[in-house]
Amino acid sequence: MKTEEEREAHRRFVQALQHEHLICAKPGCGGAMEIADQTPHAARIKTYEATCERCHAAEKIAGREQASPPWDLASITMMAEVHLLHEQPACPYDETPITFISLPNPRRKARYRLLCYYCGRHAEMNWPPPEAKR
Ligand SMILES: [Zn+2]
Ligand SMILES: [Zn+2]
């Protein structure tokens, strides 16, 4: 995220991802936007189509897939720890809030998939490790 334009595009992506109120970007409009999730099945990044309820302008809001370098173990552990504290962890590369999905746990361990819907980075892990149990 370097240019102001990219920063703004990322900001709108995060708003769509978190189901926040999105306002039409057309000068002088300010209408509320209806957001439809158009992510193809099995895609790693999210794609939304936002439509202004007032001027009917359409806007495509999508992540930018970037898989390398992948998350290292330290950042995965850090994100899981933040999640465990009931706070929102963010992708260390692009600061997008990451998504935790609980997976079926065959051995009674919590297993999670961590996903960043902006860059498509993802990881799976067992959590918590035994020493973190309360
Ligand atoms: Zn508008
Ligand atoms: Zn990311």
XYZ file of C-alpha atoms and ligand atoms in Angstrom:
136
model
C 0.000 0.000 0.000
C 1.919 2.942 -1.262
C -0.179 5.485 -3.049
C -3.030 7.397 -1.489
C -5.348 5.730 -3.975
C -4.269 2.248 -2.894
C -4.648 3.221 0.732
C -8.185 4.404 0.088
C -9.025 1.240 -1.888
C -7.766 -0.861 1.020
C -9.763 1.204 3.500
C -12.944 0.583 1.487
C -12.106 -3.108 1.252
C -11.822 -3.358 5.044
C -15.141 -1.528 5.452
C -16.845 -3.975 3.087
C -15.193 -6.919 4.831
C -16.412 -5.762 8.228
C -19.906 -4.918 6.961
C -19.442 -1.280 7.761
C -21.390 1.529 6.196
C -19.886 2.439 2.844
C -20.555 5.822 1.281
C -20.573 6.484 -2.465
C -17.226 7.901 -3.620
C -18.745 10.125 -6.319
C -18.254 13.793 -5.534
C -21.419 15.334 -4.147
C -23.359 12.076 -3.891
C -22.783 10.626 -0.434
C -25.371 7.902 -0.972
C -25.255 4.675 0.985
C -23.878 1.699 -0.870
C -25.370 -1.742 -1.072
C -22.611 -4.343 -0.924
C -22.851 -7.755 -2.565
C -20.245 -10.414 -1.904
C -19.260 -11.778 -5.301
C -16.345 -13.881 -4.192
C -16.067 -16.942 -6.427
C -16.241 -20.260 -4.623
C -12.828 -21.324 -3.257
C -11.254 -17.956 -3.995
C -8.735 -16.779 -1.434
C -9.456 -13.107 -1.768
C -12.817 -11.416 -1.427
C -14.517 -9.544 -4.222
C -17.426 -7.223 -3.560
C -19.632 -5.213 -5.801
C -20.944 -2.056 -4.204
C -23.856 -0.171 -5.738
C -24.923 3.311 -4.726
C -28.574 3.464 -3.695
C -28.774 7.083 -4.822
C -26.869 7.419 -8.124
C -26.549 3.691 -8.882
C -22.810 3.926 -9.487
C -21.166 0.522 -9.226
C -17.796 -0.050 -7.635
C -15.724 -3.201 -7.563
C -13.941 -3.730 -4.279
C -11.476 -6.589 -4.222
C -8.387 -7.814 -2.450
C -5.027 -8.069 -4.131
C -3.706 -11.575 -4.019
C -0.131 -11.790 -2.867
C 1.122 -15.033 -1.405
C 4.774 -14.364 -0.806
C 6.458 -14.033 1.480
C 4.077 -16.226 3.481
C 3.333 -15.608 7.144
C 6.054 -16.935 9.384
C 5.363 -18.904 12.533
C 5.951 -15.892 14.765
C 3.295 -13.820 13.033
C 0.829 -16.743 13.003
C 1.340 -17.214 16.751
C 0.989 -13.480 17.329
C -2.314 -13.368 15.414
C -3.651 -16.372 17.346
C -2.700 -14.771 20.662
C -4.485 -11.558 19.756
C -7.530 -13.606 18.734
C -7.413 -15.449 22.060
C -7.590 -12.096 23.837
C -10.826 -11.424 21.916
C -9.221 -8.694 19.927
C -9.013 -8.388 16.185
C -5.680 -9.527 14.763
C -4.468 -7.967 11.534
C -2.375 -9.334 8.695
C 1.200 -8.158 9.305
C 1.673 -7.387 5.605
C -1.357 -5.268 4.843
C -3.093 -4.623 8.175
C -6.321 -6.252 7.034
C -8.353 -7.808 9.866
C -7.915 -11.553 9.525
C -10.633 -14.177 9.748
C -10.545 -17.214 12.026
C -12.492 -20.314 11.043
C -12.863 -23.225 13.442
C -12.218 -26.536 11.748
C -13.535 -29.955 12.773
C -11.355 -31.184 15.591
C -10.715 -34.909 15.307
C -8.524 -35.090 18.388
C -10.446 -32.680 20.586
C -7.997 -29.963 19.821
C -9.108 -26.621 18.577
C -7.994 -26.265 15.019
C -8.203 -23.008 13.218
C -7.768 -21.698 9.754
C -6.493 -18.138 9.588
C -7.266 -16.168 6.483
C -6.489 -12.749 5.152
C -9.141 -12.028 2.542
C -7.133 -9.137 1.151
C -3.857 -10.839 0.203
C -5.072 -14.436 0.343
C -2.431 -15.566 2.824
C -3.693 -18.369 5.005
C -2.523 -20.886 7.566
C -3.879 -23.660 9.731
C -2.916 -24.271 13.309
C -3.836 -26.072 16.493
C -4.757 -23.745 19.293
C -4.363 -23.276 22.119
C -1.146 -25.110 22.878
C -1.434 -27.053 26.198
C 0.289 -24.409 28.328
C -2.207 -21.741 27.268
C -5.281 -23.627 28.511
C -7.200 -22.141 31.352
Zn -23.712 7.717 -5.483
Zn -2.949 -9.892 4.168
